[in-house]
mmCIF file of C-alpha atoms in Angstrom:
data_model
loop_
_atom_site.group_PDB
_atom_site.id
_atom_site.type_symbol
_atom_site.label_atom_id
_atom_site.label_comp_id
_atom_site.label_asym_id
_atom_site.label_seq_id
_atom_site.Cartn_x
_atom_site.Cartn_y
_atom_site.Cartn_z
ATOM 1 C CA MET A 76 20.960 -37.920 -0.908
ATOM 2 C CA ASN A 77 19.447 -34.738 0.429
ATOM 3 C CA HIS A 78 20.404 -32.650 3.433
ATOM 4 C CA SER A 79 18.146 -34.410 5.939
ATOM 5 C CA GLU A 80 19.309 -37.882 4.795
ATOM 6 C CA ILE A 81 22.982 -36.894 5.194
ATOM 7 C CA LYS A 82 22.268 -35.547 8.654
ATOM 8 C CA LYS A 83 20.477 -38.750 9.619
ATOM 9 C CA SER A 84 23.346 -40.958 8.317
ATOM 10 C CA VAL A 85 26.000 -38.932 10.152
ATOM 11 C CA ASN A 86 24.041 -39.108 13.421
ATOM 12 C CA ASN A 87 23.470 -42.858 13.050
ATOM 13 C CA LEU A 88 27.153 -43.496 12.366
ATOM 14 C CA PHE A 89 28.148 -41.300 15.295
ATOM 15 C CA ASP A 90 25.771 -43.154 17.635
ATOM 16 C CA ASN A 91 26.906 -46.564 16.410
ATOM 17 C CA VAL A 92 30.590 -45.746 16.945
ATOM 18 C CA ASP A 93 29.838 -44.221 20.326
ATOM 19 C CA ASN A 94 27.884 -47.325 21.400
ATOM 20 C CA PHE A 95 30.626 -49.613 20.112
ATOM 21 C CA ILE A 96 33.351 -47.753 22.053
ATOM 22 C CA THR A 97 31.182 -47.699 25.190
ATOM 23 C CA ASP A 98 30.650 -51.433 24.868
ATOM 24 C CA LEU A 99 34.440 -52.059 24.530
ATOM 25 C CA LYS A 100 35.113 -49.920 27.612
ATOM 26 C CA LEU A 101 32.568 -51.899 29.626
ATOM 27 C CA LYS A 102 34.091 -55.188 28.557
ATOM 28 C CA SER A 103 37.618 -54.011 29.347
ATOM 29 C CA SER A 104 36.452 -52.908 32.791
ATOM 30 C CA GLU A 105 34.908 -56.335 33.395
ATOM 31 C CA GLU A 106 38.153 -58.054 32.378
ATOM 32 C CA ILE A 107 40.111 -55.867 34.777
ATOM 33 C CA LEU A 108 37.689 -56.684 37.586
ATOM 34 C CA ASN A 109 38.025 -60.382 36.736
ATOM 35 C CA GLY A 110 41.822 -60.099 36.863
ATOM 36 C CA SER A 111 42.284 -60.660 33.133
ATOM 37 C CA ILE A 112 44.649 -57.751 32.524
ATOM 38 C CA VAL A 113 45.904 -59.136 29.186
ATOM 39 C CA GLU A 114 42.389 -59.399 27.788
ATOM 40 C CA ALA A 115 41.618 -55.924 29.079
ATOM 41 C CA GLN A 116 44.682 -54.535 27.300
ATOM 42 C CA LYS A 117 43.596 -56.187 24.033
ATOM 43 C CA LEU A 118 40.200 -54.508 24.315
ATOM 44 C CA ILE A 119 41.775 -51.163 25.165
ATOM 45 C CA SER A 120 44.078 -51.433 22.121
ATOM 46 C CA LYS A 121 40.948 -51.828 19.965
ATOM 47 C CA ILE A 122 39.344 -48.813 21.575
ATOM 48 C CA LEU A 123 42.128 -46.359 20.630
ATOM 49 C CA PRO A 124 41.669 -46.385 16.801
ATOM 50 C CA TYR A 125 37.888 -46.249 17.195
ATOM 51 C CA GLN A 126 38.242 -43.385 19.653
ATOM 52 C CA ASN A 127 40.383 -41.478 17.120
ATOM 53 C CA PHE A 128 37.783 -42.147 14.446
ATOM 54 C CA TYR A 129 35.074 -41.103 16.900
ATOM 55 C CA ASP A 130 36.821 -37.788 17.603
ATOM 56 C CA LYS A 131 37.224 -37.082 13.900
ATOM 57 C CA LEU A 132 33.592 -38.036 13.317
ATOM 58 C CA LYS A 133 32.575 -35.753 16.159
ATOM 59 C CA ASP A 134 34.493 -32.860 14.566
ATOM 60 C CA ALA A 135 32.930 -33.672 11.196
ATOM 61 C CA ARG A 136 29.452 -33.715 12.700
ATOM 62 C CA GLN A 137 30.087 -30.400 14.440
ATOM 63 C CA ALA A 138 31.262 -28.915 11.157
ATOM 64 C CA PHE A 139 28.125 -30.269 9.487
ATOM 65 C CA TYR A 140 25.958 -28.645 12.170
ATOM 66 C CA GLU A 141 27.800 -25.344 11.759
ATOM 67 C CA ILE A 142 27.203 -25.474 7.992
ATOM 68 C CA GLU A 143 23.558 -26.243 8.712
ATOM 69 C CA LEU A 144 23.302 -23.299 11.104
ATOM 70 C CA ILE A 145 24.909 -20.994 8.551
ATOM 71 C CA SER A 146 22.504 -22.257 5.911
ATOM 72 C CA GLU A 147 19.522 -21.761 8.196
ATOM 73 C CA SER A 148 20.819 -18.342 9.148
ATOM 74 C CA LYS A 149 21.101 -17.402 5.497
ATOM 75 C CA LYS A 150 17.575 -18.661 4.915
ATOM 76 C CA GLU A 151 16.320 -16.631 7.861
ATOM 77 C CA ASN A 152 18.182 -13.564 6.630
ATOM 78 C CA LYS A 153 16.814 -14.176 3.156
ATOM 79 C CA ASN A 154 13.326 -14.549 4.572
ATOM 80 C CA GLU A 155 13.823 -11.451 6.697
ATOM 81 C CA ASN A 156 15.036 -9.577 3.636
ATOM 82 C CA LYS A 157 12.003 -10.788 1.727
ATOM 83 C CA LYS A 158 9.751 -9.754 4.594
ATOM 84 C CA ALA A 159 11.491 -6.395 4.738
ATOM 85 C CA GLN A 160 11.081 -5.968 0.985
ATOM 86 C CA ILE A 161 7.414 -6.926 1.231
ATOM 87 C CA GLU A 162 6.932 -4.478 4.108
ATOM 88 C CA VAL A 163 8.658 -1.759 2.085
ATOM 89 C CA LEU A 164 6.403 -2.490 -0.897
ATOM 90 C CA GLN A 165 3.341 -2.579 1.346
ATOM 91 C CA ASN A 166 4.370 0.709 2.922
ATOM 92 C CA GLU A 167 4.957 2.202 -0.522
ATOM 93 C CA VAL A 168 1.532 0.999 -1.660
ATOM 94 C CA LEU A 169 0.006 2.330 1.556
ATOM 95 C CA GLU A 170 1.813 5.637 1.113
ATOM 96 C CA ASP A 171 0.593 5.759 -2.501
ATOM 97 C CA GLU A 172 -2.956 5.063 -1.347
ATOM 98 C CA ILE A 173 -2.662 7.711 1.374
ATOM 99 C CA PHE A 174 -1.163 10.114 -1.146
ATOM 100 C CA GLU A 175 -3.991 9.386 -3.594
ATOM 101 C CA GLU A 176 -6.549 9.867 -0.829
ATOM 102 C CA ASP A 177 -4.890 13.132 0.183
ATOM 103 C CA LEU A 178 -4.680 14.151 -3.454
ATOM 104 C CA GLU A 179 -8.351 13.395 -3.961
ATOM 105 C CA LYS A 180 -9.153 15.231 -0.768
ATOM 106 C CA ASP A 181 -7.032 18.195 -1.782
ATOM 107 C CA PHE A 182 -8.548 18.123 -5.232
ATOM 108 C CA GLU A 183 -12.007 18.100 -3.723
ATOM 109 C CA GLU A 184 -11.051 20.939 -1.428
ATOM 110 C CA VAL A 185 -9.728 23.136 -4.253
ATOM 111 C CA SER A 186 -12.145 21.920 -6.933
ATOM 112 C CA VAL A 187 -14.263 24.866 -7.950
ATOM 113 C CA THR A 188 -17.060 24.571 -10.496
ATOM 114 C CA ALA A 189 -15.892 26.049 -13.780
ATOM 115 C CA GLN A 190 -17.403 29.354 -14.830
ATOM 116 C CA ASN A 191 -18.935 28.052 -18.077
ATOM 117 C CA ASN A 192 -20.970 25.475 -16.144
ATOM 118 C CA PHE A 193 -23.264 28.334 -15.051
ATOM 119 C CA ARG A 194 -24.251 29.239 -18.604
ATOM 120 C CA ILE A 195 -27.084 26.749 -19.195
ATOM 121 C CA PRO A 196 -28.589 27.164 -15.692
ATOM 122 C CA ILE A 197 -28.661 30.971 -16.152
ATOM 123 C CA LEU A 198 -30.475 30.651 -19.489
ATOM 124 C CA LYS A 199 -32.868 28.040 -18.069
ATOM 125 C CA SER A 200 -33.684 30.274 -15.134
ATOM 126 C CA LEU A 201 -34.543 33.212 -17.396
ATOM 127 C CA ILE A 202 -36.794 31.065 -19.613
ATOM 128 C CA PHE A 203 -38.524 29.686 -16.522
ATOM 129 C CA LEU A 204 -38.931 33.190 -15.086
ATOM 130 C CA GLY A 205 -40.512 34.554 -18.286
ATOM 131 C CA GLY A 206 -37.503 35.795 -20.216
ATOM 132 C CA SER A 207 -36.340 38.363 -17.712
ATOM 133 C CA SER A 208 -36.109 38.535 -13.980
ATOM 134 C CA GLU A 209 -34.544 40.198 -11.005
ATOM 135 C CA GLU A 210 -30.960 39.207 -10.292
ATOM 136 C CA THR A 211 -31.794 37.668 -6.913
ATOM 137 C CA GLU A 212 -34.424 35.369 -8.448
ATOM 138 C CA VAL A 213 -32.016 34.167 -11.137
ATOM 139 C CA ILE A 214 -29.325 33.508 -8.527
ATOM 140 C CA ASP A 215 -31.720 31.533 -6.321
ATOM 141 C CA PHE A 216 -32.900 29.472 -9.320
ATOM 142 C CA VAL A 217 -29.332 28.686 -10.430
ATOM 143 C CA LYS A 218 -28.316 27.756 -6.903
ATOM 144 C CA ARG A 219 -31.203 25.292 -6.610
ATOM 145 C CA ASP A 220 -30.587 23.917 -10.093
ATOM 146 C CA MET A 221 -26.904 23.269 -9.362
ATOM 147 C CA ARG A 222 -27.264 22.075 -5.769
ATOM 148 C CA ASN A 223 -25.873 18.621 -6.640
ATOM 149 C CA LYS A 224 -22.978 20.015 -8.686
ATOM 150 C CA LEU A 225 -21.589 22.717 -6.430
ATOM 151 C CA THR A 226 -18.728 21.592 -4.177
ATOM 152 C CA SER A 227 -17.686 22.711 -0.730
ATOM 153 C CA ALA A 228 -14.988 24.822 -2.387
ATOM 154 C CA ASP A 229 -17.660 26.715 -4.331
ATOM 155 C CA PHE A 230 -19.119 27.969 -1.078
ATOM 156 C CA GLU A 231 -15.798 29.222 0.256
ATOM 157 C CA LYS A 232 -15.322 32.940 0.442
ATOM 158 C CA PRO A 233 -11.754 33.878 -0.563
ATOM 159 C CA GLU A 234 -9.944 36.242 1.732
ATOM 160 C CA GLY A 235 -10.679 39.844 0.886
ATOM 161 C CA GLU A 236 -13.711 39.054 -1.291
ATOM 162 C CA ALA A 237 -17.381 39.648 -0.515
ATOM 163 C CA ASN A 238 -18.890 36.732 -2.480
ATOM 164 C CA GLU A 239 -18.594 32.974 -2.399
ATOM 165 C CA ARG A 240 -16.630 31.448 -5.276
ATOM 166 C CA TRP A 241 -19.657 30.075 -7.145
ATOM 167 C CA LEU A 242 -21.416 33.446 -7.103
ATOM 168 C CA THR A 243 -18.315 35.230 -8.376
ATOM 169 C CA ASN A 244 -18.072 32.720 -11.227
ATOM 170 C CA LEU A 245 -21.765 33.186 -11.979
ATOM 171 C CA TYR A 246 -21.269 36.974 -12.294
ATOM 172 C CA PHE A 247 -18.241 36.475 -14.561
ATOM 173 C CA GLU A 248 -20.219 34.111 -16.769
ATOM 174 C CA THR A 249 -23.094 36.571 -16.948
ATOM 175 C CA ALA A 250 -20.711 39.265 -18.187
ATOM 176 C CA THR A 251 -19.316 36.855 -20.783
ATOM 177 C CA MET A 252 -22.829 35.961 -21.942
ATOM 178 C CA ILE A 253 -23.672 39.642 -22.378
ATOM 179 C CA ASP A 254 -20.530 40.115 -24.501
ATOM 180 C CA GLU A 255 -21.496 37.108 -26.645
ATOM 181 C CA GLY A 256 -25.065 38.352 -27.102
ATOM 182 C CA LEU A 257 -26.742 35.567 -25.149
ATOM 183 C CA LEU A 258 -28.127 38.124 -22.690
ATOM 184 C CA MET A 259 -29.437 41.558 -23.512
ATOM 185 C CA HIS A 260 -26.837 44.321 -23.256
ATOM 186 C CA GLU A 261 -29.356 46.270 -21.249
ATOM 187 C CA SER A 262 -29.167 43.636 -18.498
ATOM 188 C CA SER A 263 -28.089 45.340 -15.327
ATOM 189 C CA ASN A 264 -27.136 44.072 -11.929
ATOM 190 C CA LYS A 265 -30.772 44.436 -10.951
ATOM 191 C CA LYS A 266 -32.575 42.767 -13.844
ATOM 192 C CA TRP A 267 -31.349 40.208 -16.402
ATOM 193 C CA GLU A 268 -32.979 39.432 -19.752
ATOM 194 C CA ILE A 269 -32.361 36.632 -22.230
ATOM 195 C CA ALA A 270 -31.689 37.492 -25.896
ATOM 196 C CA GLN A 271 -32.854 35.519 -28.922
ATOM 197 C CA LYS A 272 -29.333 34.210 -29.347
ATOM 198 C CA GLY A 273 -29.511 32.895 -25.773
ATOM 199 C CA ILE A 274 -32.816 31.140 -26.550
ATOM 200 C CA ASP A 275 -31.260 29.536 -29.641
ATOM 201 C CA TYR A 276 -28.170 28.520 -27.630
ATOM 202 C CA LEU A 277 -30.315 26.898 -24.938
ATOM 203 C CA GLY A 278 -32.341 24.974 -27.507
ATOM 204 C CA LYS A 279 -29.144 23.682 -29.094
ATOM 205 C CA TYR A 280 -27.042 22.775 -26.058
ATOM 206 C CA ALA A 281 -29.446 22.175 -23.182
ATOM 207 C CA LYS A 282 -29.730 18.507 -22.222
#
């Protein structure tokens, strides 16, 4: 027998006893009105044990209801705890997602194109421009060639510096390429020239 069946049986028994006692009280009242005191007393004597049983049954039913309320309360608390746990997990997931979004945003904000990424575009620009060219022409060519690769951070100008980050990295890479023999040592800030080693490098690594 499950919880609902027990509850139904207790309520039915309680109602049956209550109806039976009410019926005895009505009959005893009728006997009194009819002058049959003896018969009324007999009925009243029957009522007393049933009334005691009724009171005990009433207490038992109340106790059953209290147990039921406690059980429901525990279920509600359990459900609330589950809801709270779910909300905590959802908040943690949301915080993780927000953190990841912020991290991605921060990464994008501080992501600067690496210096060595300028190497191939510099060599390509010099080949396209006839092997040597003015610095400004090389810079313009590289900027156009890398327009889809440069980030917003590349175009930031650090405090106290005259050039944007990407241009500073381009200059550093140019100096490195001169040291490695990819560009002619005679290359100055005004005119850059590709060396044979630079031509070989471009043929090997250019995509």
